[in-house]
Every structure is written in structure tokens, then in C-alpha cells.
Coordinates of C-alpha atoms in Angstrom, one line a residue:
X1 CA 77.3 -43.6 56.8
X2 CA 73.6 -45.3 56.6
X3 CA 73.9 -48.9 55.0
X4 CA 72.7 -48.8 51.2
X5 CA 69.2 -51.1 51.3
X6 CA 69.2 -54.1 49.8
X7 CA 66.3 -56.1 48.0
X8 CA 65.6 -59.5 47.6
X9 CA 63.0 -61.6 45.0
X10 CA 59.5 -62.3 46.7
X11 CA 59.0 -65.8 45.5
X12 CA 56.5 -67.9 46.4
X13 CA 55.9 -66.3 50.0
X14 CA 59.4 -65.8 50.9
X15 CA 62.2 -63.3 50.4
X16 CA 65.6 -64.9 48.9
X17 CA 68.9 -64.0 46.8
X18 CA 68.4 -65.1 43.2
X19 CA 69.7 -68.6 42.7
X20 CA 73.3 -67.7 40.7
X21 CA 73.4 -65.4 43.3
X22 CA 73.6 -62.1 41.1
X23 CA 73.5 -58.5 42.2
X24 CA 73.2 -55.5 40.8
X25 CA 73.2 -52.0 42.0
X26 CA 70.4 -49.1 41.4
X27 CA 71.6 -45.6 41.1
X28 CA 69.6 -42.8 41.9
X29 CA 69.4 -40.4 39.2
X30 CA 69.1 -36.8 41.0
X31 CA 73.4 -37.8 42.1
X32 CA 74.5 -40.2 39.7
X33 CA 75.2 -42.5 43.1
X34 CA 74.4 -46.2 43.9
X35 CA 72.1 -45.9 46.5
X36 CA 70.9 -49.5 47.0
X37 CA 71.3 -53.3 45.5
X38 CA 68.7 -56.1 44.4
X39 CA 69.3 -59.6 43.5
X40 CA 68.6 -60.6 40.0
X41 CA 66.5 -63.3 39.6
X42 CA 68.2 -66.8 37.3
X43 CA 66.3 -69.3 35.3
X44 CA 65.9 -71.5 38.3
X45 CA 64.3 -68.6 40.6
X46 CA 62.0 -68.3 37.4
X47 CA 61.0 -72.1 37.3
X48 CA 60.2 -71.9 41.1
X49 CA 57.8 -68.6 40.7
X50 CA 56.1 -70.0 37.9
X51 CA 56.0 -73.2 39.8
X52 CA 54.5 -71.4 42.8
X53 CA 51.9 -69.8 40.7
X54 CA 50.8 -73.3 39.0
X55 CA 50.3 -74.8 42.2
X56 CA 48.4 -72.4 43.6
X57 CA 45.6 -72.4 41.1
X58 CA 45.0 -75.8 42.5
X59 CA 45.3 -74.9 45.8
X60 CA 42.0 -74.5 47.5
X61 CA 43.2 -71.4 49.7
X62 CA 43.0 -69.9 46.3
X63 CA 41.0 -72.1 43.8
X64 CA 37.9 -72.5 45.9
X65 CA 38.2 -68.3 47.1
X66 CA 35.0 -67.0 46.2
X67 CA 34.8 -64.2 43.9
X68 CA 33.7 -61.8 46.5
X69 CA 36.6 -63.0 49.0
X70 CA 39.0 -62.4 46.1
X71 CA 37.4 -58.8 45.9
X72 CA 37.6 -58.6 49.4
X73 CA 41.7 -59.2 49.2
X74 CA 42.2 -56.8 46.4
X75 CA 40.1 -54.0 48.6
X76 CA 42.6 -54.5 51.5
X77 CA 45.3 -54.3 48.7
X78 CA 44.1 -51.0 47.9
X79 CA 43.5 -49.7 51.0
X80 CA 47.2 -50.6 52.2
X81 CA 48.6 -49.0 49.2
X82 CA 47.0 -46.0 49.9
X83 CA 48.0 -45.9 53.4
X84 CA 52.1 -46.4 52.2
X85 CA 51.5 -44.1 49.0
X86 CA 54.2 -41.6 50.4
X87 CA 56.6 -44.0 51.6
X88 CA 56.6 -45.7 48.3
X89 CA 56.4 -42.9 46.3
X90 CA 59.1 -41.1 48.0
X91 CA 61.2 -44.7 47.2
X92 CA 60.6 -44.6 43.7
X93 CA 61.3 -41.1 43.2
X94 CA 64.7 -41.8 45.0
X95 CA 65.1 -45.3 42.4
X96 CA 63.8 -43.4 39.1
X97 CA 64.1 -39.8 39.2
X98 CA 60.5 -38.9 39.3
X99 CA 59.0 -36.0 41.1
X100 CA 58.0 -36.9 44.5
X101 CA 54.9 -34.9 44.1
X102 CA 53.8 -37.4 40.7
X103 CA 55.3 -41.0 42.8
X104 CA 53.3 -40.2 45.8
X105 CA 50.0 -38.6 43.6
X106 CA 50.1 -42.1 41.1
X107 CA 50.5 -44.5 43.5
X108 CA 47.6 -42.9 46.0
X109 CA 45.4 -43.1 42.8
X110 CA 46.4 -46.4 42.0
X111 CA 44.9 -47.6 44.2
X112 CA 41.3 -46.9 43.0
X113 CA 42.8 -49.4 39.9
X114 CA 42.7 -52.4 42.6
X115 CA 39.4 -50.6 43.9
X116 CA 38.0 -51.1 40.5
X117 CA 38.5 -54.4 39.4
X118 CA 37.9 -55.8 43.5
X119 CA 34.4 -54.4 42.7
X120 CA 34.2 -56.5 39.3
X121 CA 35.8 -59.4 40.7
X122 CA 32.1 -61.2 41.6
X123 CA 30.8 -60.1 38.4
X124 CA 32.9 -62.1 35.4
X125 CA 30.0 -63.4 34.3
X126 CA 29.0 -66.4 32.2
X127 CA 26.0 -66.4 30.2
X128 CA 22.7 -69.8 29.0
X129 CA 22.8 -69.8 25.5
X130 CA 19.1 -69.9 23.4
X131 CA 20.7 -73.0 21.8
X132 CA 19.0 -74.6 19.1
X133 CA 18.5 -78.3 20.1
X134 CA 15.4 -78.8 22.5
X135 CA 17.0 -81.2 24.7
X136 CA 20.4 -79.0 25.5
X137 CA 21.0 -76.7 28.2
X138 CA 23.9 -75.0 27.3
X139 CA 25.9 -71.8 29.3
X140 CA 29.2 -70.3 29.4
X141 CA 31.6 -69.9 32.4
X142 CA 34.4 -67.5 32.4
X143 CA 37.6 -69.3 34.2
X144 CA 41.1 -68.3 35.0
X145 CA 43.3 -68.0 32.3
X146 CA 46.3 -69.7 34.2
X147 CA 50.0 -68.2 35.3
X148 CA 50.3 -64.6 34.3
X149 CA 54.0 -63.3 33.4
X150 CA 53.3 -59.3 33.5
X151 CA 56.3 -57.4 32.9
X152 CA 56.3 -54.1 33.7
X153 CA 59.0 -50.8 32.3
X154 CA 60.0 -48.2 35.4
X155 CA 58.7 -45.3 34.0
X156 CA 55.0 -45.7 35.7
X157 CA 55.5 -49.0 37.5
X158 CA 52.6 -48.8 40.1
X159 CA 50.2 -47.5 37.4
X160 CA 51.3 -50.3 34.5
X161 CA 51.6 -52.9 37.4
X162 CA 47.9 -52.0 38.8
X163 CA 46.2 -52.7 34.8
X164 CA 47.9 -56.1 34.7
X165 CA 47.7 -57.4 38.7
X166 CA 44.1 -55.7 38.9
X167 CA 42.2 -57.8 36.3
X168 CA 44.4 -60.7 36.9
X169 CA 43.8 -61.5 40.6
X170 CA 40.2 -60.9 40.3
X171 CA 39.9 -63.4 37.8
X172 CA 41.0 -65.7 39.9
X173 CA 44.8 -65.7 37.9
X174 CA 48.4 -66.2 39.7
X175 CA 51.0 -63.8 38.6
X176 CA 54.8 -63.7 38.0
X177 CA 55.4 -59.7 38.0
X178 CA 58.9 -59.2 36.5
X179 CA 60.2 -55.6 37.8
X180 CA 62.5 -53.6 35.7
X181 CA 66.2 -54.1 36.4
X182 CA 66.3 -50.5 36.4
X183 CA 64.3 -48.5 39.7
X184 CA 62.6 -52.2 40.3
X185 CA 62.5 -51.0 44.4
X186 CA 59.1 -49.4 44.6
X187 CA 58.3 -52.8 43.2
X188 CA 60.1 -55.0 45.8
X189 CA 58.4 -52.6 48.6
X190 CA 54.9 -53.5 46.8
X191 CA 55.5 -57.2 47.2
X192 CA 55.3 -56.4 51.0
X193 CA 52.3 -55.0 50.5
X194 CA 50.6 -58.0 48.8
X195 CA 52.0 -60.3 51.6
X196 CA 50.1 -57.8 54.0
X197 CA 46.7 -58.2 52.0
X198 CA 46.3 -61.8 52.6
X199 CA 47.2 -63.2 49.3
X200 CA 47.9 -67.0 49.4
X201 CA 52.0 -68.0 49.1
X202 CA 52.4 -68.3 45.5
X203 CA 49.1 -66.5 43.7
X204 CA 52.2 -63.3 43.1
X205 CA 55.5 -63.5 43.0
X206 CA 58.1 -60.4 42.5
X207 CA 61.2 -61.1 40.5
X208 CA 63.5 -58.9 38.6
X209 CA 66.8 -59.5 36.8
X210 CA 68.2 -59.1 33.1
X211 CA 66.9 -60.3 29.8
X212 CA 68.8 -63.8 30.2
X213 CA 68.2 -64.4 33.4
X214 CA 65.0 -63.3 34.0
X215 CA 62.7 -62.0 31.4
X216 CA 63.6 -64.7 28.2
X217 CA 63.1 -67.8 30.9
X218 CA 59.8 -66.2 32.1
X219 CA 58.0 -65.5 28.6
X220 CA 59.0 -68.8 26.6
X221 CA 58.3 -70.7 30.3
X222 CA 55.6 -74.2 29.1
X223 CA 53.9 -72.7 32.4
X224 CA 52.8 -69.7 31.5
X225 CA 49.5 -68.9 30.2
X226 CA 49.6 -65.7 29.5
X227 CA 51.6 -62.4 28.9
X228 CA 51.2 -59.1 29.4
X229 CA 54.3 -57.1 28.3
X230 CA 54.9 -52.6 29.0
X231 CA 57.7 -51.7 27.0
X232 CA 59.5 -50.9 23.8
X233 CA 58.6 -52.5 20.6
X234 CA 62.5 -54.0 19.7
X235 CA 62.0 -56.4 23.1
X236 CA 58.3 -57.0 22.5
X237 CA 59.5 -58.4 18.8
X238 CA 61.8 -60.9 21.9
X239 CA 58.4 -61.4 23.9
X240 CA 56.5 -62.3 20.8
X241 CA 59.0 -64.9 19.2
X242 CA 59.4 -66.4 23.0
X243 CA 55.5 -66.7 23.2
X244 CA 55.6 -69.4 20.4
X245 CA 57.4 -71.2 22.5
X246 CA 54.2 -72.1 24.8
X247 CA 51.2 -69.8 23.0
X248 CA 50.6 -67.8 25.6
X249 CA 48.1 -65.1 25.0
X250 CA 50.3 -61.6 24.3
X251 CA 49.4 -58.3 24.7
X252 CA 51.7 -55.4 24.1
X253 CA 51.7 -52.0 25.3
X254 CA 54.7 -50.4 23.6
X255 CA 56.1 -46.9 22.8
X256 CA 54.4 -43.8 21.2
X257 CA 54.9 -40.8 19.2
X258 CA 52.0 -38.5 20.3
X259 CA 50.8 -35.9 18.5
X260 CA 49.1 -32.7 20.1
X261 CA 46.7 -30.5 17.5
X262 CA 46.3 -27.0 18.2
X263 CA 43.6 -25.3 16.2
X264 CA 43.9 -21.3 15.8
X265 CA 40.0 -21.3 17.1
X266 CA 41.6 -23.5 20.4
X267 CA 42.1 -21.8 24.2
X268 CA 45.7 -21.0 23.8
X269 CA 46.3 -20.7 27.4
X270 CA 44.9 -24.3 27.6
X271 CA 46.7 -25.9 24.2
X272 CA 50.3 -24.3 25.9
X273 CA 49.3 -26.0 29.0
X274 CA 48.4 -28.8 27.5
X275 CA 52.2 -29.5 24.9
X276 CA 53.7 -28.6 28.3
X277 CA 52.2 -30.6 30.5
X278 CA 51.6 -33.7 28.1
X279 CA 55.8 -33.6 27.0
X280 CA 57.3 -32.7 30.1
X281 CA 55.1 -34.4 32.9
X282 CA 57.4 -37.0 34.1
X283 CA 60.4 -35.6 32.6
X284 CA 59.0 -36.6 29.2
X285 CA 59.4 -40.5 30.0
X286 CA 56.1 -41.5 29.3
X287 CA 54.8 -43.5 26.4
X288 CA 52.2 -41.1 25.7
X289 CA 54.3 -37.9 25.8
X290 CA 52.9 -35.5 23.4
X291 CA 56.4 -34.7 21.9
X292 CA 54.6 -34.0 18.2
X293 CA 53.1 -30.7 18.7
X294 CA 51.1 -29.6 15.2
X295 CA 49.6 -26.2 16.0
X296 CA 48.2 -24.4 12.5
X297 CA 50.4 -21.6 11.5
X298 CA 48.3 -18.9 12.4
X299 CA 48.9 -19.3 16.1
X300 CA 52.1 -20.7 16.3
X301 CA 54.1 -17.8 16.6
X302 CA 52.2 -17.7 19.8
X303 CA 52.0 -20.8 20.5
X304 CA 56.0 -20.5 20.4
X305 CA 56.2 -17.3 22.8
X306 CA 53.4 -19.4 25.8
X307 CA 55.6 -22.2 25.8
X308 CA 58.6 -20.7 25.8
X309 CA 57.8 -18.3 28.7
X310 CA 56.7 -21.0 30.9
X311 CA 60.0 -23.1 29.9
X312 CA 62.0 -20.5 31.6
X313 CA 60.3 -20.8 35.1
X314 CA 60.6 -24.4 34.9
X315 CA 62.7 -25.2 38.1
X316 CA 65.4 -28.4 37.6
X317 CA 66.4 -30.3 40.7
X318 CA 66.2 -32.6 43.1
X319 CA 62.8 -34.4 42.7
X320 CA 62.2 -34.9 46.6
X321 CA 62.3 -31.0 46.4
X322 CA 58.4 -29.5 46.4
X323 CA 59.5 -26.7 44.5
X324 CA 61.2 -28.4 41.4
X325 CA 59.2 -29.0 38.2
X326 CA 61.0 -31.2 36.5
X327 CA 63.8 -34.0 37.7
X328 CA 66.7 -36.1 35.9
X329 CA 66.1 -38.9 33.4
X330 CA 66.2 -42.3 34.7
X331 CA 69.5 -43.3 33.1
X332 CA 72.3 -42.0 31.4
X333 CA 71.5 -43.5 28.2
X334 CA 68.7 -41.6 27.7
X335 CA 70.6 -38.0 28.3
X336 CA 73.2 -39.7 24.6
X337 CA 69.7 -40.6 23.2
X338 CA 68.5 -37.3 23.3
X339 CA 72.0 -35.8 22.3
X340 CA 71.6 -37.9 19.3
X341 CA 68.7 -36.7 17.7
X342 CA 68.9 -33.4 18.8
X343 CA 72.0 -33.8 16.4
X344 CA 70.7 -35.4 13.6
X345 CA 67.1 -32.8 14.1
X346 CA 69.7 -29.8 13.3
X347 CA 71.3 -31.2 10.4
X348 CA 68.0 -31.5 9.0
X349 CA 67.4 -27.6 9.5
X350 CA 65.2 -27.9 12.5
X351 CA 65.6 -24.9 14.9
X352 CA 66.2 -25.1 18.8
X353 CA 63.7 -22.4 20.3
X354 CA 64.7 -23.2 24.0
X355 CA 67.6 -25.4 25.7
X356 CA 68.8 -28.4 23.9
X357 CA 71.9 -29.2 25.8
X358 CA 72.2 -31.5 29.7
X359 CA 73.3 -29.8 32.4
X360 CA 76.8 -29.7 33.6
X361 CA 75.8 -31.0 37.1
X362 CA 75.6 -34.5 39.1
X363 CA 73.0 -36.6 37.7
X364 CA 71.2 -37.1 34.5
X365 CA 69.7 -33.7 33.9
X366 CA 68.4 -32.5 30.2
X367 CA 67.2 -29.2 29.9
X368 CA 63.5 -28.8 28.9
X369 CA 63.6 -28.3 24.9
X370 CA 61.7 -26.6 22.1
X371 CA 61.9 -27.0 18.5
X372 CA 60.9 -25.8 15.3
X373 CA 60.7 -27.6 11.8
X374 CA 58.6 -27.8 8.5
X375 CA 60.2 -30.9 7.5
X376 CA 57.4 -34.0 8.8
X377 CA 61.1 -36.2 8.4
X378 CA 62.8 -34.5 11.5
X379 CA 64.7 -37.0 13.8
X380 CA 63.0 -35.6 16.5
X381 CA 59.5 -36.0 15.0
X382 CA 59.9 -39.9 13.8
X383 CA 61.9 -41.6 17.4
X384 CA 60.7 -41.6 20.6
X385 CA 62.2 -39.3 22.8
X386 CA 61.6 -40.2 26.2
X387 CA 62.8 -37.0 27.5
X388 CA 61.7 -33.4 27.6
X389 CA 62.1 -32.3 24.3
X390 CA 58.6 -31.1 22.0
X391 CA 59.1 -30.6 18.8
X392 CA 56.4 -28.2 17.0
X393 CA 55.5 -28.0 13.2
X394 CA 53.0 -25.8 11.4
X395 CA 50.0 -26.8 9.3
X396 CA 47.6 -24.7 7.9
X397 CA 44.5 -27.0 6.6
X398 CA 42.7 -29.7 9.1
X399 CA 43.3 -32.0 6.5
X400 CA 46.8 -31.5 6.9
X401 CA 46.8 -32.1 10.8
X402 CA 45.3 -35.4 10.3
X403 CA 47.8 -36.1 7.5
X404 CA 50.7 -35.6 9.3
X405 CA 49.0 -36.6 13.2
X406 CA 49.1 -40.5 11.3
X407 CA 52.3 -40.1 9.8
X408 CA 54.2 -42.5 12.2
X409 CA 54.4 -45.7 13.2
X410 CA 53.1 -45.8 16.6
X411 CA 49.4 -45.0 17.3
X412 CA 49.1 -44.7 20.9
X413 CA 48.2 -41.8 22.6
X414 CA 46.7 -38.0 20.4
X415 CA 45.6 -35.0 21.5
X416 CA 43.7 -32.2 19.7
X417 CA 42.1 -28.5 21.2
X418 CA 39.4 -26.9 19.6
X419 CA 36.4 -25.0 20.7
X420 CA 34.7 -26.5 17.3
X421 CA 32.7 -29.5 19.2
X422 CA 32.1 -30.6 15.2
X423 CA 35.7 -30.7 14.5
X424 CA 36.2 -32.2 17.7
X425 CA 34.3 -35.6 16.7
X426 CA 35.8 -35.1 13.1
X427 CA 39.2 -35.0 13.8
X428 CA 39.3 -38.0 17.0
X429 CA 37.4 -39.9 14.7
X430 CA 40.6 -40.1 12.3
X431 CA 43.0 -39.8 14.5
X432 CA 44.9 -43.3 14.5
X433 CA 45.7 -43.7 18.0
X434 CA 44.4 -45.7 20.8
X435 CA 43.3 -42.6 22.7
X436 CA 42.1 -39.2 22.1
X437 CA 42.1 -36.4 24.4
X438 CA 40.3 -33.1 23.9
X439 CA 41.3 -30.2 25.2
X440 CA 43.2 -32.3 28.0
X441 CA 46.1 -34.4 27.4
X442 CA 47.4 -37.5 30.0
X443 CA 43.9 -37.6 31.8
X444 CA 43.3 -41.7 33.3
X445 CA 41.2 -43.8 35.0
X446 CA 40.5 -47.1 35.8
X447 CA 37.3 -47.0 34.1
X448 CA 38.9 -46.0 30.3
X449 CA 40.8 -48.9 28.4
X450 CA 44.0 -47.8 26.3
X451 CA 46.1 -49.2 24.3
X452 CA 48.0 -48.6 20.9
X453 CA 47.8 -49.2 17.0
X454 CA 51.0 -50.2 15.1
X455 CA 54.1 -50.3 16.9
X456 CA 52.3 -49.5 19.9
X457 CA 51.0 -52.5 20.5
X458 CA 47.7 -54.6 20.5
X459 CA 45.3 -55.2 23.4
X460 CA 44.1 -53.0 26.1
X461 CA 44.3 -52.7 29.9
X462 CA 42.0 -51.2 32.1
X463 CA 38.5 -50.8 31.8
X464 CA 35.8 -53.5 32.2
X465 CA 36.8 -55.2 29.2
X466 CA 40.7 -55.8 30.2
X467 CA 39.4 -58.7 32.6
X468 CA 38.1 -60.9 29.8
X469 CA 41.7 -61.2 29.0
X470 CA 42.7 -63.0 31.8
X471 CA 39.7 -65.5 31.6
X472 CA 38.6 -68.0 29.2
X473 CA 35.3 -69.2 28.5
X474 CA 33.9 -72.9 29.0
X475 CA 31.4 -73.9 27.1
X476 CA 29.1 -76.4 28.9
X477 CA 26.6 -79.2 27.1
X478 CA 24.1 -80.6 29.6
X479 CA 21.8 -83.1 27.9
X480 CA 18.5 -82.8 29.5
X481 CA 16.8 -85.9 27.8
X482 CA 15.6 -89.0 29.3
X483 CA 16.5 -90.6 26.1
X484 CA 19.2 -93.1 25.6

């Protein structure tokens, strides 16, 4: 029988056991089986990473690396993460649950992210202000922010990792990446990756671990400068009160509650695609799963019958398997979750179309899952589900749509299809969410920022604007007179 892997903390340069000596075990969710063990980082394994990355920024291996050379790093980042995309991916998919055919596909394009912000790396620019006193040259110069804690959720590690460690190194930063204690391998296999690249001992460090250990030491650390933070809104509430313990700059991407708007004048064949795909892509664990679908009532009874027949060809099984659509959740808790509201969504008169029930087999399987409702209060319309299960409700006015599109909490990702390009800019335009698609749903690149309203968050990563976050300006008085 083949030895279960085992993964140690990448701290400052070096692999090591976390300092209490702490180890847990990482069960892969296609057999319900441990199938490897990490050590779990302590407080003092914190203190030395965000020691590591302190020192570096005054390190002259680091603090005197030219823009261009740090470019030049993050391109042979990319490159190298390209060249492993199937080794990782096939890793992850083994630590998560994911399809094979998604780990490999998002971690391949991830590295265009690195790609992307290597090429902006030499132009952070500064800029000579048309001050109004004769004898004063004044300009601005972007700098490092300082130690970066980015803490990253499972569900798409390499991707949320890449919009945090991307803008981050090119600005010259040094980052403490905090892996989730659940899947954090694909993570611990990337930290071999950034050895390779040439980064200096210390600029990242890989750590992992619980709340106690690990994540409440590393936001409230004096020593850190900044924090960006993936996850649900109940622990960023923790991030944010442990921030005012050293006023690190926060940003939050959190949870959603996505809604998807299908207009009777939309491409049905393209809105179906689009609730399916944008709910059940990644086994519905995404924070922008599309799990609200609002289609007017004209076309829902047809709506219904697409989506239903495509459910039944939807193959469940092993995600290393080519030929399986959709794999098991992540954890068991999620499968009670989902058992919950489905519950709670019948009591309320809501009706289950198709499946609603996990499958009597090894591993944390949930049958894809359609429902019905006319009541906007529906359990299943209000949490997030993080699982495959879409919920649709009728409207019949546009009004309506937009009405009950904002009725939630979260803002992050929306979706709308229409052939009406008028309605199109309408409807996005009120749409209180950090992203609109149209007539897509899910589509990214490094190029686009997103983010979230509400309880989804504040800030944005990626884009060109993200790497102003992880800088701060100078401002820089040169007197010019001869005058005493």
C-alpha cells in the first residue's frame, strides 16, 4: 500500500513541521478516505513567516530588484505553473473534489494572472504634480505596501491565490499565503513552484492551520500591513475586528447569492446553458454560483423542461474520470447544509423539480437539484448553497426582476439574457452586484476587476487597478530655491 503524502509549511525558504507540532489529515471527497496529512502551522511558525517577510523588504536581493527583474520572476512563475498545470490540477482534484477537467483548465489559465501583472510590474507609476508654489518640485512614488497576509478558501485556490500573489509581488510586497485547512495541498505543491522561480527566501511563505493557530495570529500580527481575505462573511466579521489590532488595509471577497435573469425575448438554449452551467460548474461551490434563477413566467415552463432534460444526462462520479460532469462536495458538512434548507425550502411550499436528496454511495455526493417557488422568502433563495441546487422563481414585469435580483444581502456576482441590447444596459445598470454578465455567466480574466457589494465584500482584485492596493503613495517636497 503506497505511503499517504505528507506536507509540510514553506516558511521562509525551508520546509518544516509546524512548531506545536500539529497534524491534520485531508480526505479526499470522491471516497470519503484520508489520503494525505499536512502540518498546521502555530503562532510561533506565524511570527517567523511574518518575520521572514519583514526582513526581506530590506533585503537588497529583494528591495533593490528592479521592477522589470520582479516582472521577470513572476514570468518564470507563470511559465512553471503552466508547465505542472496537470500535475497540480490532478492533486487538487484528488484534495477538493473538483473535476480534473476544471483543476487542470484553472490553473493552466492562471497562469496568464502572473502573466498579467509581471507585465505591469515596471509600470506602477508615480506621477510631478502642477503644484502651486513656484519654487517646489513635487511628484508621487508608488511603494510597497509592506507584509501581505492573503488568505485564500479551497474552492478556487490557484485562481483567488493568483489576484492576491499577482499584484502583490509585482509591487514589490512579501506575502504570508495562509492555505485552507481543508484541500490546502495544491497549495503546498505551489510553494515548490515559487522556490523554482527564483523568489528570494522569505518574499512568500506557505502556511496553513486552524483559526487559533494560524489564521487569528496572522491577521491581528503588528507586522502585517495588509490583508486580503477569500471567504465567508461570519470569519471576515473575525478578520475585520483582528485588523484593528494593527490597521492593516482589508479587503474582503466573501460569499454570494447570484441571480440569473431570463427574459422570454432571451436565447433559451443559451439562458438553460447558462443557470446550468453558472450553478453547477464546480459542483455549485463557487461564490458566484448563479443559484437564483428569475426567468419571467412566460418561458419558464420551458425554461423548467431544458434544464431538467440536461439534469438527467448529468454524469456523477469520480472527478479524475473524463466522462463525469459533476463530482462530490468538498466536505461533509456541506451535503447537512444542503439537507437543511432543502428542508426548510419545502416547508415553505417550494417544489423539488429534480433530485434533492445525496447519494447513497462513498463520498460526499449531492444530486444536482431543481426547484420551484413564488415565495422571494424561500430558504433556498436567501442562504448560500454552495452546492448544486438552483432554485427558479417567476416574474412577469422587468421591474420585477430587478426588484427581486437586489433582494439579498450579498451583491456579488448577476447575470441577465436578453436579445434587447436596450434592456441589456437597463437592467446591468441596476443590478446591485459587483459583476454583470450578459448572455454568459462565470466568464474571467485577468484584465476585469470583481468584487462584491454588501455582505460580499469591499475591494477588488484583478484588473490594473487591484495593484494600487498593495502600494502606497509618497509624496515628495523638493525645494528648488536658492533662498534661505
Amino acid at each position: 500500500m503506497a505511503k499517504r503524502p505528507h506536507y509540510q509549511l514553506w516558511i521562509d525558504g525551508t520546509w518544516c513541521e509546524g512548531a506545536e507540532g500539529q497534524v491534520m489529515a485531508s480526505q479526499n471527497p470522491a471516497t470519503g478516505q484520508d489520503w494525505a496529512s499536512f502540518a498546521c502551522a502555530a503562532p510561533a511558525d506565524v511570527d517567523r513567516a511574518v518575520a521572514a517577510a519583514r526582513r526581506v523588504l530590506g533585503d537588497p536581493a529583494w528591495r533593490e530588484l528592479s521592477a522589470t527583474g520582479r516582472g521577470k520572476l513572476l514570468y518564470r512563475l507563470a511559465d512553471l505553473l503552466a508547465e505542472h498545470a496537470q500535475e497540480i490540477g490532478r492533486i487538487e482534484t484528488v484534495d477538493s473534489g473538483k473535476l480534473l477537467a476544471e483543476t487542470a483548465s484553472q490553473t493552466g489559465y492562471v497562469a496568464d494572472y502572473y502573466r498579467y501583472y509581471a507585465g505591469l510590474a515596471d509600470k506602477i507609476e508615480g506621477a510631478v504634480l502642477p503644484i502651486d508654489k513656484p519654487d517646489m518640485q513635487v511628484f508621487t512614488r508608488p511603494e510597497p505596501i509592506g507584509v501581505v497576509a492573503a488568505i485564500v478558501p479551497w474552492n478556487a485556490q490557484m485562481f483567488l491565490t493568483a489576484t492576491k500573489l499577482g499584484p502583490a509581488l509585482a509591487a514589490g510586497c512579501a506575502v504570508v499565503l495562509k492555505a485552507s485547512e481543508v484541500a490546502p495541498a495544491p497549495m503546498l505543491e505551489f510553494a515548490r513552484l515559487i522556490a523554482a522561480a527564483g523568489f528570494p527566501p522569505g518574499v512568500v511563505s506557505v502556511i496553513t492551520g486552524d483559526a487559533h493557530g494560524c489564521a487569528i495570529p496572522l491577521t491581528r500580527h503588528p507586522d502585517v500591513d495588509r490583508i486580503a481575505f477569500t471567504g465567508g462573511p461570519e470569519t471576515a466579521r473575525h478578520v475585520v475586528r483582528n485588523s484593528a489590532e494593527n490597521f492593516a488595509v482589508t479587503t474582503l471577497e466573501l460569499g454570494g447569492k447570484s441571480p440569473i435573469l431570463v427574459f422570454e425575448d432571451a436565447d433559451l438554449d443559451s439562458a438553460a446553458n447558462g443557470l446550468i452551467a453558472g450553478n453547477f460548474g464546480a459542483s455549485g461551490q463557487s461564490c458566484v454560483a448563479g443559484s437564483r434563477g428569475l426567468v419571467q413566467r412566460s418561458v419558464l415552463a420551458e425554461i423548467t423542461e431544458r434544464i431538467t432534460a440536461r439534469m438527467a444526462d448529468v454524469v456523477l462520479g469520480d472527478p479524475l474520470d473524463p466522462a463525469t460532469h459533476l463530482g462530490p462536495l468538498a466536505t461533509p458538512a456541506q451535503i447537512a447544509g444542503i439537507k437543511d434548507a432543502l428542508a426548510q425550502a419545502r416547508a415553505q411550499g417550494a417544489e423539488v423539480v429534480f433530485g434533492g436528496a445525496a447519494l447513497d454511495r462513498p463520498g460526499n455526493y449531492m444530486a444536482p437539484t431543481l426547484l420551484k417557488t413564488e415565495d422571494p422568502a424561500t430558504e433556498t433563495l436567501k442562504i448560500e448553497m454552495f452546492g448544486p441546487v438552483l432554485t427558479l422563481m417567476p416574474f412577469d414585469t422587468e421591474a420585477e426582476a430587478i426588484a427581486l435580483a437586489n433582494d439579498s444581502d450579498f451583491g456579488l456576482g448577476s447575470g441577465l439574457f436578453t436579445r434587447d441590447v436596450a434592456r441589456a444596459h437597463r437592467v446591468s445598470a441596476r443590478l446591485k452586484a459587483g459583476i454583470c454578465w450578459v448572455n454568459t455567466y462565470r466568464a474571467v480574466s485577468p484584465i476585469a476587476p470583481f468584487g462584491g457589494f454588501g455582505q460580499s465584500g469591499y475591494g477588488r482584485e484583478a484588473g490594473m487597478e487591484a495593484i494600487r492596493d498593495y502600494t502606497r503613495t509618497k509624496t515628495v517636497w523638493i525645494n528648488t530655491s536658492e533662498a534661505p
